[in-house]
PDB file of C-alpha atoms in Angstrom:
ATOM      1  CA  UNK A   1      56.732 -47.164  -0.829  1.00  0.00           C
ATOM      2  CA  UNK A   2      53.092 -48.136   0.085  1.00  0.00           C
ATOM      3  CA  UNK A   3      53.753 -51.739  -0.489  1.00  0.00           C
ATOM      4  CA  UNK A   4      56.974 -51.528   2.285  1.00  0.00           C
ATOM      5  CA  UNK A   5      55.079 -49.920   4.520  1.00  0.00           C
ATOM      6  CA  UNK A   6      52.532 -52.795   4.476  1.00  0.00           C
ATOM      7  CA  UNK A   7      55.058 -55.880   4.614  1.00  0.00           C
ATOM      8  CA  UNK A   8      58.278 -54.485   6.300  1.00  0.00           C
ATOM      9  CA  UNK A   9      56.614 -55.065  10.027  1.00  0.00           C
ATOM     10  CA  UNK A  10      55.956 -59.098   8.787  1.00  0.00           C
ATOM     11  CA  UNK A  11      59.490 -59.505   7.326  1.00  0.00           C
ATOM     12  CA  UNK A  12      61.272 -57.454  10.306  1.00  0.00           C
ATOM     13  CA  UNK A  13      58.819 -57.570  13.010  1.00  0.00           C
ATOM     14  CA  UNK A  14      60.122 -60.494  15.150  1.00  0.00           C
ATOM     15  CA  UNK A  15      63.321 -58.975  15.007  1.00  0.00           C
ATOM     16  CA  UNK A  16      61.882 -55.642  16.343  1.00  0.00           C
ATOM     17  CA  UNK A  17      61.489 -55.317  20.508  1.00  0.00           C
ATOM     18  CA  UNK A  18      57.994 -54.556  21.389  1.00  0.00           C
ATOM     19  CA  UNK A  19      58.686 -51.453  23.350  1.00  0.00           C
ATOM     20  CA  UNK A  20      61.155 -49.796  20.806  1.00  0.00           C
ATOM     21  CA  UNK A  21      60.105 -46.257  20.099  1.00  0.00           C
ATOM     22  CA  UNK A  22      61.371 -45.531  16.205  1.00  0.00           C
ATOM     23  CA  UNK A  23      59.612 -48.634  15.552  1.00  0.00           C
ATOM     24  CA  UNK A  24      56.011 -48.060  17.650  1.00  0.00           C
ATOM     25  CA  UNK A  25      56.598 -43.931  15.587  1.00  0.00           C
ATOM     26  CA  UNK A  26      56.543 -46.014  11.842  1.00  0.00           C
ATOM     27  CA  UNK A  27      53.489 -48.427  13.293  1.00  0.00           C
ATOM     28  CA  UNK A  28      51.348 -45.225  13.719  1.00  0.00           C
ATOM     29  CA  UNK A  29      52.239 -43.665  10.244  1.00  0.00           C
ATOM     30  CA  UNK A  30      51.374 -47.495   9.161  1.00  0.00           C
ATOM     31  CA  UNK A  31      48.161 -47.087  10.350  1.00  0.00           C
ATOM     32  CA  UNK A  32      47.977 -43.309   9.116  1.00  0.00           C
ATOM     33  CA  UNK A  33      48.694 -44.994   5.866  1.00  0.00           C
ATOM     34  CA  UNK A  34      45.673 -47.683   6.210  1.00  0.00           C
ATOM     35  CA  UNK A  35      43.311 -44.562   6.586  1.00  0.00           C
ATOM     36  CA  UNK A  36      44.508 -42.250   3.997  1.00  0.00           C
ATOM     37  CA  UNK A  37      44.187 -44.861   1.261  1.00  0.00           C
ATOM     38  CA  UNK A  38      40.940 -46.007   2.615  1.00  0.00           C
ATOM     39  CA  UNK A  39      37.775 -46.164  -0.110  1.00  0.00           C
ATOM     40  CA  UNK A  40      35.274 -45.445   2.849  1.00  0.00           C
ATOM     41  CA  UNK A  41      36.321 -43.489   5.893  1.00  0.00           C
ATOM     42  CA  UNK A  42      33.283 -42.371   7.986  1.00  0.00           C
ATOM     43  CA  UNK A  43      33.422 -38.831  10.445  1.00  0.00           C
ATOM     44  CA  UNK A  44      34.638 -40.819  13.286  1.00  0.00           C
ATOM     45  CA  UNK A  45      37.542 -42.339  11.776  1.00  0.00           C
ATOM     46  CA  UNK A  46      38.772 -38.785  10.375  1.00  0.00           C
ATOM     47  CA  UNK A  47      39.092 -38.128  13.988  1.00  0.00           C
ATOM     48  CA  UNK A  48      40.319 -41.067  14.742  1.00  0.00           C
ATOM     49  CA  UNK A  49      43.314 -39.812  12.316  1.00  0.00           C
ATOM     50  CA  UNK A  50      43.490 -36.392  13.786  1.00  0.00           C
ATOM     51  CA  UNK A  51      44.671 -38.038  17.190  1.00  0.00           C
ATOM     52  CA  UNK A  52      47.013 -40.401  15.202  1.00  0.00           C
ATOM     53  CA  UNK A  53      48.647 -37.817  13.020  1.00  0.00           C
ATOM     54  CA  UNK A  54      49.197 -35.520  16.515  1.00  0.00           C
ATOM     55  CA  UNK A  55      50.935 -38.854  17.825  1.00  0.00           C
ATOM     56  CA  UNK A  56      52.800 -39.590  15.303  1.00  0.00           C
ATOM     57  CA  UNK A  57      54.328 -35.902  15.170  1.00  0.00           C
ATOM     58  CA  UNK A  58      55.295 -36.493  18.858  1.00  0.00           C
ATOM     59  CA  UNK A  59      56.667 -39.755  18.615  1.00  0.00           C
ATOM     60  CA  UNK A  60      59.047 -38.050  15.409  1.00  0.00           C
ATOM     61  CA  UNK A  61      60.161 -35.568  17.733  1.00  0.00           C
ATOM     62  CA  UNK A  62      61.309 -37.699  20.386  1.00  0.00           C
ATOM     63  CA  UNK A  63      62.543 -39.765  18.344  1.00  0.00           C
ATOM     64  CA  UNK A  64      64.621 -37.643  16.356  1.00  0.00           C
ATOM     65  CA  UNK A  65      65.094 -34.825  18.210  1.00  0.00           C
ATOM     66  CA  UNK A  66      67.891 -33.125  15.698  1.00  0.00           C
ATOM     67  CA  UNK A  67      65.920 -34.166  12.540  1.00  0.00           C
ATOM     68  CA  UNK A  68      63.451 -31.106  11.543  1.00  0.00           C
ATOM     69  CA  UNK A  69      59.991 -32.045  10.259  1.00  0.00           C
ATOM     70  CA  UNK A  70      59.685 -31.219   6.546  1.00  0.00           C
ATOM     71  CA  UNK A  71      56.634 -29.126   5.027  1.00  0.00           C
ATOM     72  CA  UNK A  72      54.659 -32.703   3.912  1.00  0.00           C
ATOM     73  CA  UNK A  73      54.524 -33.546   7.887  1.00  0.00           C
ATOM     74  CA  UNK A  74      52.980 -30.362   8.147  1.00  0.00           C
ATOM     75  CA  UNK A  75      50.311 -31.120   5.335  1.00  0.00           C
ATOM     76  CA  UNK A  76      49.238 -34.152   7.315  1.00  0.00           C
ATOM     77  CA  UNK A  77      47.714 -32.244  10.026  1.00  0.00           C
ATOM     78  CA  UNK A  78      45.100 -30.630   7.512  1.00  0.00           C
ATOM     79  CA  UNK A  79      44.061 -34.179   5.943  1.00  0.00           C
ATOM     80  CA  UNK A  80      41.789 -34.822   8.249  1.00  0.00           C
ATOM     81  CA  UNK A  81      39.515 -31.648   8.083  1.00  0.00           C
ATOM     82  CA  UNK A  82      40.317 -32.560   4.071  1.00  0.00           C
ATOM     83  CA  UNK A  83      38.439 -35.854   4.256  1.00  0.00           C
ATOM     84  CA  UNK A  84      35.543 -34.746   5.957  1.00  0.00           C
ATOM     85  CA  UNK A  85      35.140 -31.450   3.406  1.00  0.00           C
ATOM     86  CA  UNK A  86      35.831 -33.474   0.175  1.00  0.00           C
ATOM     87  CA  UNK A  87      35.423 -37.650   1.624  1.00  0.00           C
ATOM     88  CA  UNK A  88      37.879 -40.374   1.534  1.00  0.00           C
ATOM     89  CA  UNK A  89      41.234 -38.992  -0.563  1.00  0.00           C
ATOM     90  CA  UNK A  90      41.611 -41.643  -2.284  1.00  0.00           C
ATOM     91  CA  UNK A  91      38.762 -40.291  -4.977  1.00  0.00           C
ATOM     92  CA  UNK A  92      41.009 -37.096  -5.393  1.00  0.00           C
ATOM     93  CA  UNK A  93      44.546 -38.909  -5.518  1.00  0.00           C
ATOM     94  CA  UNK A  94      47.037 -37.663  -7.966  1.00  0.00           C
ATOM     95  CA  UNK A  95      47.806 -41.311  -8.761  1.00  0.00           C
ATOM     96  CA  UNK A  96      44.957 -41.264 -11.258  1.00  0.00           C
ATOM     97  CA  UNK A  97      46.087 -37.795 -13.562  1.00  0.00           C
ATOM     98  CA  UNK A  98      49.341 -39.429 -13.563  1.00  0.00           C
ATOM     99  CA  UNK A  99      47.829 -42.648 -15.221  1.00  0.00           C
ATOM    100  CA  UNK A 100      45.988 -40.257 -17.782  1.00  0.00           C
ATOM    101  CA  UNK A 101      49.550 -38.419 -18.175  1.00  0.00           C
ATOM    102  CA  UNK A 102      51.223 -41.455 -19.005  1.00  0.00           C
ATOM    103  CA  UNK A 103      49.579 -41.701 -22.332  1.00  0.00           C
ATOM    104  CA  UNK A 104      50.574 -38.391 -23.247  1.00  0.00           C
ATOM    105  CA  UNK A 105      54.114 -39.352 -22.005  1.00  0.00           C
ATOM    106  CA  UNK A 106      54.438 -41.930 -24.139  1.00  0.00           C
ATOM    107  CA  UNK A 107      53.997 -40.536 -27.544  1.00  0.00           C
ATOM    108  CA  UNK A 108      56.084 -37.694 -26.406  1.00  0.00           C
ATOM    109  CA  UNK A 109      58.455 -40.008 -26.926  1.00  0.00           C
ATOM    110  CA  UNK A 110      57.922 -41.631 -30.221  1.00  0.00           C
ATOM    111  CA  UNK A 111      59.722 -39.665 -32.300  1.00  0.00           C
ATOM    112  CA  UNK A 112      57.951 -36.710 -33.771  1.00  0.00           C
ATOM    113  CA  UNK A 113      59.255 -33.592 -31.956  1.00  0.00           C
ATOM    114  CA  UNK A 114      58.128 -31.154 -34.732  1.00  0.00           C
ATOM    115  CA  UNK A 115      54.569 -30.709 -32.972  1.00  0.00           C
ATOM    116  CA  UNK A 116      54.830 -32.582 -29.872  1.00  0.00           C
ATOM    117  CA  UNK A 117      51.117 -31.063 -29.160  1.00  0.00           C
ATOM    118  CA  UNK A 118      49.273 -31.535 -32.199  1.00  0.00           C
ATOM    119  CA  UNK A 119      50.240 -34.907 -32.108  1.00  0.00           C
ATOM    120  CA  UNK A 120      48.920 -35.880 -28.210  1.00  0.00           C
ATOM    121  CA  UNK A 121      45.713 -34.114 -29.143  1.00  0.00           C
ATOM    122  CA  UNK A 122      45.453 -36.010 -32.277  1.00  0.00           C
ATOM    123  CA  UNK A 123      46.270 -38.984 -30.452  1.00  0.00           C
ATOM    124  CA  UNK A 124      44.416 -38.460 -27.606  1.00  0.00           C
ATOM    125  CA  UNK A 125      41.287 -37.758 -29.550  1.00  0.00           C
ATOM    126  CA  UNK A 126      41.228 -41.002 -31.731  1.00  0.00           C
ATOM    127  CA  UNK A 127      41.664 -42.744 -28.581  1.00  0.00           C
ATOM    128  CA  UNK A 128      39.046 -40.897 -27.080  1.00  0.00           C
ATOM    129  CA  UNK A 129      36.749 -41.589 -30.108  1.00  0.00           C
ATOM    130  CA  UNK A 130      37.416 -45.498 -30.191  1.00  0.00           C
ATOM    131  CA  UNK A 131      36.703 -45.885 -26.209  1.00  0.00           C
ATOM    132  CA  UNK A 132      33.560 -43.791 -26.918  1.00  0.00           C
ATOM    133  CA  UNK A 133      32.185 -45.911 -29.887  1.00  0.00           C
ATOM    134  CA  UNK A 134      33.058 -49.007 -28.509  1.00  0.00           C
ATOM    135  CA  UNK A 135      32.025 -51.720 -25.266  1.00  0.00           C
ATOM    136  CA  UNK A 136      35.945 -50.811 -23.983  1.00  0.00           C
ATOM    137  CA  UNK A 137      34.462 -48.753 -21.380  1.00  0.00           C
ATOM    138  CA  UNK A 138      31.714 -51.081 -20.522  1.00  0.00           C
ATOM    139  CA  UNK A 139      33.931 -54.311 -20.581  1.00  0.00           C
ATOM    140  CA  UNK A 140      34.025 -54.623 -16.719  1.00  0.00           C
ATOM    141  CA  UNK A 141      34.746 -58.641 -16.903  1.00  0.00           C
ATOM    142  CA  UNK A 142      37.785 -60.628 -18.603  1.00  0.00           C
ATOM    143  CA  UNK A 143      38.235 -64.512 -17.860  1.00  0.00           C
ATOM    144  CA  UNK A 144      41.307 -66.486 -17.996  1.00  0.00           C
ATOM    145  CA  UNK A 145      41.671 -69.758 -19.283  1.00  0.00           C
ATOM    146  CA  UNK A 146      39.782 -72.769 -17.818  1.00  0.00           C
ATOM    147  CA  UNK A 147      37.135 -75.108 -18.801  1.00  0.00           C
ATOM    148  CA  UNK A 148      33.076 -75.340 -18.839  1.00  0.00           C
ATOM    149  CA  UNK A 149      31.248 -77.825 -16.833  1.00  0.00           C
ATOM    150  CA  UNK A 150      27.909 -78.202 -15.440  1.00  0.00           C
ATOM    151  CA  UNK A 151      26.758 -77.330 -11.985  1.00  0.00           C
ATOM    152  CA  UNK A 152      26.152 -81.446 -11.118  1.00  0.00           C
ATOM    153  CA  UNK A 153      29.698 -82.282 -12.383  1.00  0.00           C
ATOM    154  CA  UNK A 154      31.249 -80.500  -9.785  1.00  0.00           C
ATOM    155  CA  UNK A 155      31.898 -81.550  -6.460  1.00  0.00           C
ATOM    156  CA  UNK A 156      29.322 -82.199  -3.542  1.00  0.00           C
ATOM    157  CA  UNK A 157      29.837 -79.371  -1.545  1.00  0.00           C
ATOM    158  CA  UNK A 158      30.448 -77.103  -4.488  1.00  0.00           C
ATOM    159  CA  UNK A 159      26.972 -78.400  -6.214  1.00  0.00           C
ATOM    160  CA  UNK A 160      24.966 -78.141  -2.503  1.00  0.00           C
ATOM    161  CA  UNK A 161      26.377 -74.316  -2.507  1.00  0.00           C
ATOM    162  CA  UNK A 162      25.292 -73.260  -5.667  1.00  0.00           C
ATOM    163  CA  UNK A 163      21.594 -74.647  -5.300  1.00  0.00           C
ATOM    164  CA  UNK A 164      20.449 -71.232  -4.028  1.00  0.00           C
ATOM    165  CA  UNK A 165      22.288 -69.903  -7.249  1.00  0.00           C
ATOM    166  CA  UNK A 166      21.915 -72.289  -9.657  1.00  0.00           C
ATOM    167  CA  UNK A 167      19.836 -75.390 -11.006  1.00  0.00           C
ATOM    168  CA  UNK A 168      21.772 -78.621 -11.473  1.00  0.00           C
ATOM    169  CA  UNK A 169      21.740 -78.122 -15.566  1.00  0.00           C
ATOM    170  CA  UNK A 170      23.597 -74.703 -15.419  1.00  0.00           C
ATOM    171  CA  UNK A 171      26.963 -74.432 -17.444  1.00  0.00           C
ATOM    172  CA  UNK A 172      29.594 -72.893 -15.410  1.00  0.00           C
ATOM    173  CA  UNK A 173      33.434 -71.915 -16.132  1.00  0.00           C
ATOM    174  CA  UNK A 174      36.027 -73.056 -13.807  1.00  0.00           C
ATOM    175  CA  UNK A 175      38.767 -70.212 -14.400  1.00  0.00           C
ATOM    176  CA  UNK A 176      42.563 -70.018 -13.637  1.00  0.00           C
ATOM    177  CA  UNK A 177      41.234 -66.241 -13.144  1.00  0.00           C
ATOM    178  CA  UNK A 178      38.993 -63.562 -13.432  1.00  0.00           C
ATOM    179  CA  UNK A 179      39.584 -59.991 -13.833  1.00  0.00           C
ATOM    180  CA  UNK A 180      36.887 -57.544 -12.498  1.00  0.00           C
ATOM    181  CA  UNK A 181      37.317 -53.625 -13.173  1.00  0.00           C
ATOM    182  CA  UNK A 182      40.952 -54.463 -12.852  1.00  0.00           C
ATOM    183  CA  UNK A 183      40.731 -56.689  -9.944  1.00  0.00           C
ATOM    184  CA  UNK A 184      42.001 -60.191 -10.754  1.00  0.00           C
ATOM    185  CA  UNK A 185      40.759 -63.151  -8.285  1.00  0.00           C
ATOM    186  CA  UNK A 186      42.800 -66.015  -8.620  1.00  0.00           C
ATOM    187  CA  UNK A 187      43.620 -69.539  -7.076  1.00  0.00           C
ATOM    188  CA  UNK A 188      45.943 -68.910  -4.298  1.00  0.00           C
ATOM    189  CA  UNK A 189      44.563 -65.022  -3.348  1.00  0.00           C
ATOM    190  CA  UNK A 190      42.771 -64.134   0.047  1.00  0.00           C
ATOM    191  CA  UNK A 191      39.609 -61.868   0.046  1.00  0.00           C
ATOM    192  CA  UNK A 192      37.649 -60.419   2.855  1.00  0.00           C
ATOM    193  CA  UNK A 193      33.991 -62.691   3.387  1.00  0.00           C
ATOM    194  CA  UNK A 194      32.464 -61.219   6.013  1.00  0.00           C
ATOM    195  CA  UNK A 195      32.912 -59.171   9.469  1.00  0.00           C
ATOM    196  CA  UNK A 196      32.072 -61.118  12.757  1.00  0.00           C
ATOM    197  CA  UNK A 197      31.909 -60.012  15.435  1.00  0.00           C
ATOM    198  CA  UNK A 198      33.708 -57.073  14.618  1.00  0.00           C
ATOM    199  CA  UNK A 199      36.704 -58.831  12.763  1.00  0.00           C
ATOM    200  CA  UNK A 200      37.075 -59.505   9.789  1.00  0.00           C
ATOM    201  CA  UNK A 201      37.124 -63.185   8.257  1.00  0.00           C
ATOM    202  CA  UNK A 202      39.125 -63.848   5.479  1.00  0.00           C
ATOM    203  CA  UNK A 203      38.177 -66.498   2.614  1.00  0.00           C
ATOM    204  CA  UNK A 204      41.392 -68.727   0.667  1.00  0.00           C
ATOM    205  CA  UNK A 205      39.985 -68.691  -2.929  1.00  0.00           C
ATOM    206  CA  UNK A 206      40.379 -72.478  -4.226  1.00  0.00           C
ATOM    207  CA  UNK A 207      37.989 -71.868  -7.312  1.00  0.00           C
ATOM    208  CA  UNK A 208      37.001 -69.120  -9.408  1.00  0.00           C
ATOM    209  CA  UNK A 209      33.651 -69.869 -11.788  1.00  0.00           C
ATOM    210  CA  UNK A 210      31.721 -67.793 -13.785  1.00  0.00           C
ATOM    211  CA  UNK A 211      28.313 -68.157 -15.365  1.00  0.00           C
ATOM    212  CA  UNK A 212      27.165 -64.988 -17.503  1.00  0.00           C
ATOM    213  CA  UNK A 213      28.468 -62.087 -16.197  1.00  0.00           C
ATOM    214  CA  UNK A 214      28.407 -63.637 -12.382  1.00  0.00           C
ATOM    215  CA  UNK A 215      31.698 -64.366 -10.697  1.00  0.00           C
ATOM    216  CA  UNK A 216      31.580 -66.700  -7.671  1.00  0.00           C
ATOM    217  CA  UNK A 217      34.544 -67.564  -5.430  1.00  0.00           C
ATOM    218  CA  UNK A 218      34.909 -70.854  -3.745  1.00  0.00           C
ATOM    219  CA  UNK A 219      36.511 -70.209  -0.382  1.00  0.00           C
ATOM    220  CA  UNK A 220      38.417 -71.874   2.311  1.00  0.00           C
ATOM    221  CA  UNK A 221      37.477 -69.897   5.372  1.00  0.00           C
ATOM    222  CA  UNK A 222      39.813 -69.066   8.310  1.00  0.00           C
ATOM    223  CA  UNK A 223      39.464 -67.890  11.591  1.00  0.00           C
ATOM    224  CA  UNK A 224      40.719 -64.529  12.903  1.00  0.00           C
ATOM    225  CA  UNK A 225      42.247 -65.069  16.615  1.00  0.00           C
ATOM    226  CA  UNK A 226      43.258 -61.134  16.905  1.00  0.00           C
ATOM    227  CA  UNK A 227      45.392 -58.377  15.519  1.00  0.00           C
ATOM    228  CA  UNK A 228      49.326 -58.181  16.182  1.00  0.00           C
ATOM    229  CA  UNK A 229      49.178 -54.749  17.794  1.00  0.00           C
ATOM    230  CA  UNK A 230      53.090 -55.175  16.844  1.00  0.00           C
ATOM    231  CA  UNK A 231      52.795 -55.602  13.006  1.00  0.00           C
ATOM    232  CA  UNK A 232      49.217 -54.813  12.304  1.00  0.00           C
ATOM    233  CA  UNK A 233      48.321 -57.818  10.718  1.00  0.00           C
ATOM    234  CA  UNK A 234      45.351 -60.305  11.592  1.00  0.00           C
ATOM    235  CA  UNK A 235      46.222 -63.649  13.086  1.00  0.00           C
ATOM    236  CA  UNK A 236      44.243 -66.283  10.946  1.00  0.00           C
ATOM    237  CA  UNK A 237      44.013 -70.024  11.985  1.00  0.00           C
ATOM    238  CA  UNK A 238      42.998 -72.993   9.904  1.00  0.00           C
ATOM    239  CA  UNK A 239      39.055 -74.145  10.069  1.00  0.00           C
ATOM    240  CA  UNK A 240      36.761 -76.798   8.101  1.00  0.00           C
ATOM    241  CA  UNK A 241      34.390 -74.179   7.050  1.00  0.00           C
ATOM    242  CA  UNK A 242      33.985 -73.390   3.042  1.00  0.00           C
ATOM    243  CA  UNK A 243      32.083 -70.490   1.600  1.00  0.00           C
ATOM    244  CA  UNK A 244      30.867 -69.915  -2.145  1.00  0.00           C
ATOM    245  CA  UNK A 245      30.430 -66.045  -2.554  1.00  0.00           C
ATOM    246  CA  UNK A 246      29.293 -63.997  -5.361  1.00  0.00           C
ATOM    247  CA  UNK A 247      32.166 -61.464  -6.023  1.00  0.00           C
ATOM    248  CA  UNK A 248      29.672 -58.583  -5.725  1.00  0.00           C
ATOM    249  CA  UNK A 249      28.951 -59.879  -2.270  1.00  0.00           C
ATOM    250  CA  UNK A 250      32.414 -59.145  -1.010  1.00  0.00           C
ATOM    251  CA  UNK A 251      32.782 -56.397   1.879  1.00  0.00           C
ATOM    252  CA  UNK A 252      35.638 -55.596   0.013  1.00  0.00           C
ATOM    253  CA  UNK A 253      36.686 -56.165  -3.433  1.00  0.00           C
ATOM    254  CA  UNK A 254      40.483 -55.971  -3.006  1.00  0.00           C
ATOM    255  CA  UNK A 255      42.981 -58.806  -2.843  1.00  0.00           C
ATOM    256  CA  UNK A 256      45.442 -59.777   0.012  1.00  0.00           C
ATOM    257  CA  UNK A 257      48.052 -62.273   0.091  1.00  0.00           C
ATOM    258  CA  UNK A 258      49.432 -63.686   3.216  1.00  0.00           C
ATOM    259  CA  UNK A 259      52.522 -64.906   4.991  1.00  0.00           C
ATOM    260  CA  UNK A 260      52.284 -68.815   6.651  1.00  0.00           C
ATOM    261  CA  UNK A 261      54.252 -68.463  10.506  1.00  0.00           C
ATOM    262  CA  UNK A 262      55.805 -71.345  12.068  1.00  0.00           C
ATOM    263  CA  UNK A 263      53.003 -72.309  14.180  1.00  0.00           C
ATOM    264  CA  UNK A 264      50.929 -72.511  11.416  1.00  0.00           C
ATOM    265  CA  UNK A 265      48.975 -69.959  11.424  1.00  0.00           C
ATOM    266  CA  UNK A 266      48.516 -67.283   9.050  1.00  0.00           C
ATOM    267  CA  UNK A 267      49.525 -63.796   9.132  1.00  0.00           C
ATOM    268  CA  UNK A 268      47.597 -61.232   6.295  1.00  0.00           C
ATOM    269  CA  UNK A 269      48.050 -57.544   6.211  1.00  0.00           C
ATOM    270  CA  UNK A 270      45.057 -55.186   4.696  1.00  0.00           C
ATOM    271  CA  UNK A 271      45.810 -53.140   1.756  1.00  0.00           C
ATOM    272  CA  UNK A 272      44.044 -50.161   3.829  1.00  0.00           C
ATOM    273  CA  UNK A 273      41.578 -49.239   6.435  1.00  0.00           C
ATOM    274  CA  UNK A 274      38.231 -51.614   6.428  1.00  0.00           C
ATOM    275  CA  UNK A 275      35.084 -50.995   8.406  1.00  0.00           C
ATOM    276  CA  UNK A 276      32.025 -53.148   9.268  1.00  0.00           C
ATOM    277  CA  UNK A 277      29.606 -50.974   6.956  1.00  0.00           C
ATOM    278  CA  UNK A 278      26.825 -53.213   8.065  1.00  0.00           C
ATOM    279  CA  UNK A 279      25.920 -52.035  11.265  1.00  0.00           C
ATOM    280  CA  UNK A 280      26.253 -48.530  10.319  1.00  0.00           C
TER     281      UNK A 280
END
């Protein structure tokens, strides 16, 4: 459902007029959506999602006056004061006991129904022990496939970016991807570089490398022109600039992926709420 709520507005959204009221009442949950499953979310924006939440419940109501609002619309109003109490709700998510349920789940089902129990906690505790007396827990980096090359093999702009990095004689690993506490960065993927002038610019990653335990993303930067008030999503436009950035760098660590309009300009949708931490 989170997923739709991000990409509906870009595959129905010039079908959509701009004035239509059901549609303007599911852009403001959109953007309650963007907040609630923000990592940071500072005392302003919790506001900020007070007034939204009120709007949205008005918008419902005159939108569908003979539809009743259900006790989860209700719940929404108190998120808010939540957030500010407790911070961002996306630490205290039930989509992370579910994860640790699954395992339990799943020998549940293998079989032995004599002592269901005693087997999850036997389970459960050699799996505990392993993760415990092993580097699983500390394994934070996994690299595809690729191949190694030095720093002065690769191309000019590439070798006159890593020269703050790296000497000419390092060894590097060009990567078809790399996987960082569950992230993967890939060839074709979009990440957030920077914030300018209070937008966001967004990086097309042409090359992932690694050398140790340092991931560095070769970008294609593009220019954000403005937001689509209409779908929420940035409008991006082509430029000659390229950027090398250490993945640790990154404002944000998450992935996007973006839809190409006829004009030729991009169109890229966040996975949730993003602020300019910087100037804070």
């Amino acid at each position: 459902m989170w997923v739709l709520i991000r990409y509906l507005p870009l595959l129905l959204g010039d079908l959509v007029q701009e004035d239509e009221g059901k549609w303007n009442c599911f852009m403001t949950l959109h953007e309650i959506t963007e907040i609630l499953a923000a990592p940071v979310v500072s005392t302003d924006l919790a506001s900020y999602l007070q007034v939204l939440i009120e709007t949205h419940h008005v918008k419902f109501s005159q939108c569908y006056p003979e539809v009743k609002m259900i006790p989860k619309m209700h719940y929404l109003v108190h998120l808010p004061s939540q957030i500010i109490r407790c911070g961002p709700l996306v630490r205290s998510w039930c989509i992370r006991f579910e994860a640790k349920l699954k395992f339990a789940k799943h020998i549940g089902h293998r079989g032995n129904f004599k002592n269901i129990c005693l087997s999850i906690a036997r389970r459960h505790q050699g799996q505990m022990t392993y993760w415990l007396n092993s580097d699983y827990l500390g394994d934070n980096l996994e690299v595809g496939p690729g191949q190694s090359c030095s720093v002065s093999d690769l191309s000019a702009d590439l070798r006159c970016s890593f020269s703050r990095y790296l000497d000419n004689g390092a060894i590097v690993a060009k990567s078809n991807w790399v996987k960082v506490q569950g992230t993967m960065y890939q060839r074709g993927a979009w990440v957030l570089v920077k914030f300018y002038q209070g937008l966001p610019t967004f990086g097309f990653v042409c090359s992932v490398l690694c050398h140790c335990e340092e991931v560095f993303l070769w970008t294609k930067v593009w220019r954000t022109e403005g937001r689509d008030g209409h779908t929420r999503t940035f409008i991006l436009s082509r430029t000659s600039s390229v950027c090398l950035i250490r993945q640790r760098e990154l404002p944000d660590h998450s992935v996007m992926q973006a839809v190409k309009g006829d004009d030729g300009n991009v169109f890229l949708t966040l996975k949730y709420w993003v602020e300019d931490t910087s100037t804070s």
